Amino acid sequence: MRARLARVDAVLVQAVIAAVLSFAHLHDLAVAAGQDGWKAWAYPVSVDLLMVAAWRKLRAGESRAVAWCWFLIALAASLGANIATAGLLDLDDVPAWLRITVAGWPALAFLGGTLLAHTTAPTEPEPDPVPAAALPPPPAVPAALVAHARKIAAEHRTRTGQHIDPSALRARLGVPQPMADAIATHLREDRTP
């Protein structure tokens, strides 16, 4: 238990470090691309929330293609910010395409979040019903057993005022369910005029 706890703690610490650094890089890139104040802080929240939503969808096993698509888009945004702020990009002279990408991110993230929240996994089609020809024929019921079942059914109807159901008939006769169903069919035929 202690080894598992230590392993989880190490993973948790690594996750916190990665999240904080990535968050800071996304913020710095948003500021460099012209987003200031609360908008610069909203950008990393948006990227991270999209990644978390996609990861949760992946873990649930639902809509895997959609979840992978949006997870990779959010990962590319996060990884791109990490690389860009590592000195690869002059943050004092951000190219126009990057400014456009950062400015357009909220709409893209909203689309991704909406699709993740409202896309469900396709349901399995219901199997075709077994054709009647493929079903085994009902078992043959001896006439003496049907006569005995009629007596039991008449006693039941006298005592309860209702027709006996197949499971009660099965219990009284001690026969398998298919045989009880076949006997119940004979009793129903007796009731029809």
Tab-separated table of C-alpha atoms in Angstrom:
chain	number	residue	atom	x	y	z
A	1	MET	CA	0.000	0.000	0.000
A	2	ARG	CA	2.813	2.382	0.938
A	3	ALA	CA	4.649	1.773	-2.370
A	4	ARG	CA	1.449	2.471	-4.309
A	5	LEU	CA	0.877	5.661	-2.311
A	6	ALA	CA	4.445	6.817	-2.996
A	7	ARG	CA	4.019	6.123	-6.717
A	8	VAL	CA	0.744	8.046	-6.841
A	9	ASP	CA	2.301	10.939	-4.964
A	10	ALA	CA	5.204	11.109	-7.456
A	11	VAL	CA	2.779	11.116	-10.372
A	12	LEU	CA	0.670	13.778	-8.673
A	13	VAL	CA	3.707	15.977	-8.054
A	14	GLN	CA	4.799	15.571	-11.690
A	15	ALA	CA	1.279	16.428	-12.885
A	16	VAL	CA	1.182	19.584	-10.752
A	17	ILE	CA	4.600	20.723	-12.021
A	18	ALA	CA	3.615	20.080	-15.640
A	19	ALA	CA	0.292	21.856	-15.214
A	20	VAL	CA	1.826	24.931	-13.569
A	21	LEU	CA	4.604	25.285	-16.164
A	22	SER	CA	2.267	24.679	-19.089
A	23	PHE	CA	-0.236	27.130	-17.634
A	24	ALA	CA	2.483	29.788	-17.319
A	25	HIS	CA	3.705	29.196	-20.876
A	26	LEU	CA	0.172	29.440	-22.274
A	27	HIS	CA	-0.362	32.667	-20.331
A	28	ASP	CA	2.916	34.172	-21.541
A	29	LEU	CA	2.128	33.277	-25.143
A	30	ALA	CA	-1.367	34.795	-24.857
A	31	VAL	CA	0.134	38.031	-23.480
A	32	ALA	CA	2.697	38.119	-26.293
A	33	ALA	CA	-0.102	37.570	-28.841
A	34	GLY	CA	-1.984	40.622	-27.593
A	35	GLN	CA	-4.331	39.119	-24.998
A	36	ASP	CA	-4.010	41.015	-21.742
A	37	GLY	CA	-5.544	40.971	-18.286
A	38	TRP	CA	-8.153	38.298	-17.618
A	39	LYS	CA	-8.089	37.169	-21.274
A	40	ALA	CA	-4.469	36.070	-20.926
A	41	TRP	CA	-5.435	33.967	-17.890
A	42	ALA	CA	-8.538	32.521	-19.591
A	43	TYR	CA	-6.501	31.156	-22.497
A	44	PRO	CA	-4.562	28.519	-20.477
A	45	VAL	CA	-7.713	27.599	-18.540
A	46	SER	CA	-9.488	27.003	-21.840
A	47	VAL	CA	-6.675	24.838	-23.247
A	48	ASP	CA	-6.348	22.769	-20.072
A	49	LEU	CA	-10.101	22.272	-19.647
A	50	LEU	CA	-10.435	21.071	-23.234
A	51	MET	CA	-7.610	18.599	-22.643
A	52	VAL	CA	-9.211	17.352	-19.420
A	53	ALA	CA	-12.646	16.999	-21.073
A	54	ALA	CA	-11.138	15.018	-23.944
A	55	TRP	CA	-9.163	12.831	-21.530
A	56	ARG	CA	-12.279	12.074	-19.498
A	57	LYS	CA	-14.136	11.089	-22.665
A	58	LEU	CA	-11.236	8.805	-23.615
A	59	ARG	CA	-11.211	7.204	-20.171
A	60	ALA	CA	-14.949	6.606	-20.376
A	61	GLY	CA	-14.408	4.774	-23.652
A	62	GLU	CA	-16.947	6.937	-25.463
A	63	SER	CA	-16.582	8.583	-28.863
A	64	ARG	CA	-12.913	7.712	-29.063
A	65	ALA	CA	-12.272	9.381	-32.436
A	66	VAL	CA	-13.800	12.685	-31.320
A	67	ALA	CA	-12.034	12.539	-27.964
A	68	TRP	CA	-8.645	11.786	-29.531
A	69	CYS	CA	-9.092	14.602	-32.043
A	70	TRP	CA	-9.769	17.238	-29.387
A	71	PHE	CA	-7.172	15.840	-26.997
A	72	LEU	CA	-4.507	16.175	-29.695
A	73	ILE	CA	-5.656	19.700	-30.606
A	74	ALA	CA	-5.406	20.809	-26.960
A	75	LEU	CA	-2.093	18.988	-26.555
A	76	ALA	CA	-0.721	20.746	-29.662
A	77	ALA	CA	-1.792	24.126	-28.252
A	78	SER	CA	-0.155	23.379	-24.906
A	79	LEU	CA	2.999	21.873	-26.363
A	80	GLY	CA	3.205	24.678	-28.928
A	81	ALA	CA	3.122	27.285	-26.161
A	82	ASN	CA	5.788	25.403	-24.191
A	83	ILE	CA	8.095	25.292	-27.201
A	84	ALA	CA	7.357	28.859	-28.324
A	85	THR	CA	8.194	30.327	-24.925
A	86	ALA	CA	11.428	28.320	-24.670
A	87	GLY	CA	13.216	30.899	-26.810
A	88	LEU	CA	12.207	29.520	-30.189
A	89	LEU	CA	9.878	32.460	-30.754
A	90	ASP	CA	10.627	36.137	-30.236
A	91	LEU	CA	7.819	37.029	-27.836
A	92	ASP	CA	8.324	40.737	-28.598
A	93	ASP	CA	7.533	40.177	-32.289
A	94	VAL	CA	4.850	37.462	-32.524
A	95	PRO	CA	3.901	36.522	-36.112
A	96	ALA	CA	0.401	37.409	-37.328
A	97	TRP	CA	-0.614	33.762	-37.814
A	98	LEU	CA	0.042	33.084	-34.130
A	99	ARG	CA	-1.948	36.157	-33.054
A	100	ILE	CA	-4.835	34.914	-35.214
A	101	THR	CA	-4.541	31.407	-33.763
A	102	VAL	CA	-4.591	32.701	-30.181
A	103	ALA	CA	-7.501	35.056	-30.928
A	104	GLY	CA	-9.475	32.243	-32.581
A	105	TRP	CA	-8.780	29.679	-29.865
A	106	PRO	CA	-11.867	30.428	-27.683
A	107	ALA	CA	-14.264	29.621	-30.538
A	108	LEU	CA	-12.337	26.456	-31.385
A	109	ALA	CA	-12.268	25.387	-27.730
A	110	PHE	CA	-16.001	26.049	-27.398
A	111	LEU	CA	-16.675	23.895	-30.459
A	112	GLY	CA	-14.497	21.109	-29.072
A	113	GLY	CA	-16.044	21.241	-25.632
A	114	THR	CA	-19.546	21.212	-27.073
A	115	LEU	CA	-18.806	18.241	-29.307
A	116	LEU	CA	-17.203	16.368	-26.421
A	117	ALA	CA	-20.146	17.068	-24.135
A	118	HIS	CA	-22.844	16.201	-26.634
A	119	THR	CA	-21.348	13.405	-28.726
A	120	THR	CA	-22.345	9.973	-27.551
A	121	ALA	CA	-20.911	6.652	-28.525
A	122	PRO	CA	-22.893	4.922	-31.242
A	123	THR	CA	-25.216	2.328	-29.856
A	124	GLU	CA	-24.908	-1.250	-30.924
A	125	PRO	CA	-27.624	-2.196	-33.388
A	126	GLU	CA	-30.135	-4.589	-31.965
A	127	PRO	CA	-29.654	-8.084	-33.277
A	128	ASP	CA	-32.188	-9.350	-35.759
A	129	PRO	CA	-34.861	-11.425	-34.103
A	130	VAL	CA	-34.439	-15.140	-34.574
A	131	PRO	CA	-36.706	-16.275	-37.383
A	132	ALA	CA	-39.500	-18.603	-36.338
A	133	ALA	CA	-38.024	-21.374	-38.476
A	134	ALA	CA	-34.827	-21.263	-36.405
A	135	LEU	CA	-36.635	-21.688	-33.089
A	136	PRO	CA	-36.874	-25.256	-31.831
A	137	PRO	CA	-40.362	-26.727	-32.031
A	138	PRO	CA	-42.312	-26.849	-28.768
A	139	PRO	CA	-41.944	-30.161	-26.973
A	140	ALA	CA	-44.637	-32.771	-27.494
A	141	VAL	CA	-46.916	-32.941	-24.474
A	142	PRO	CA	-48.488	-36.277	-23.528
A	143	ALA	CA	-52.295	-36.164	-23.400
A	144	ALA	CA	-52.323	-37.495	-19.817
A	145	LEU	CA	-50.071	-34.600	-18.709
A	146	VAL	CA	-52.363	-32.045	-20.399
A	147	ALA	CA	-55.387	-33.643	-18.664
A	148	HIS	CA	-53.603	-33.459	-15.296
A	149	ALA	CA	-52.616	-29.831	-15.977
A	150	ARG	CA	-56.273	-28.996	-16.765
A	151	LYS	CA	-57.274	-30.308	-13.332
A	152	ILE	CA	-54.542	-28.256	-11.634
A	153	ALA	CA	-55.561	-25.165	-13.625
A	154	ALA	CA	-59.250	-25.664	-12.712
A	155	GLU	CA	-58.379	-26.003	-9.007
A	156	HIS	CA	-56.231	-22.856	-9.221
A	157	ARG	CA	-59.013	-20.898	-10.956
A	158	THR	CA	-61.537	-22.051	-8.322
A	159	ARG	CA	-59.230	-21.078	-5.472
A	160	THR	CA	-57.942	-17.722	-6.844
A	161	GLY	CA	-60.401	-16.700	-9.531
A	162	GLN	CA	-57.552	-16.313	-12.026
A	163	HIS	CA	-55.965	-18.456	-14.693
A	164	ILE	CA	-52.736	-20.185	-13.702
A	165	ASP	CA	-49.559	-18.721	-15.170
A	166	PRO	CA	-46.825	-20.888	-16.756
A	167	SER	CA	-44.365	-20.479	-13.866
A	168	ALA	CA	-46.940	-21.601	-11.275
A	169	LEU	CA	-47.945	-24.484	-13.541
A	170	ARG	CA	-44.287	-25.447	-13.897
A	171	ALA	CA	-43.832	-25.446	-10.126
A	172	ARG	CA	-46.941	-27.577	-9.561
A	173	LEU	CA	-46.102	-30.110	-12.276
A	174	GLY	CA	-42.319	-30.156	-11.786
A	175	VAL	CA	-41.596	-29.918	-15.514
A	176	PRO	CA	-38.975	-27.855	-17.412
A	177	GLN	CA	-39.946	-24.338	-18.539
A	178	PRO	CA	-40.332	-25.215	-22.263
A	179	MET	CA	-42.719	-28.050	-21.338
A	180	ALA	CA	-44.685	-25.740	-19.007
A	181	ASP	CA	-44.960	-23.174	-21.820
A	182	ALA	CA	-46.261	-25.865	-24.213
A	183	ILE	CA	-48.830	-27.005	-21.624
A	184	ALA	CA	-49.879	-23.384	-21.012
A	185	THR	CA	-50.451	-23.046	-24.764
A	186	HIS	CA	-52.819	-26.041	-24.626
A	187	LEU	CA	-54.662	-24.459	-21.691
A	188	ARG	CA	-55.014	-21.145	-23.526
A	189	GLU	CA	-56.426	-22.991	-26.518
A	190	ASP	CA	-59.017	-24.523	-24.179
A	191	ARG	CA	-60.108	-21.012	-23.113
A	192	THR	CA	-60.624	-19.651	-26.653
A	193	PRO	CA	-64.144	-20.201	-28.000
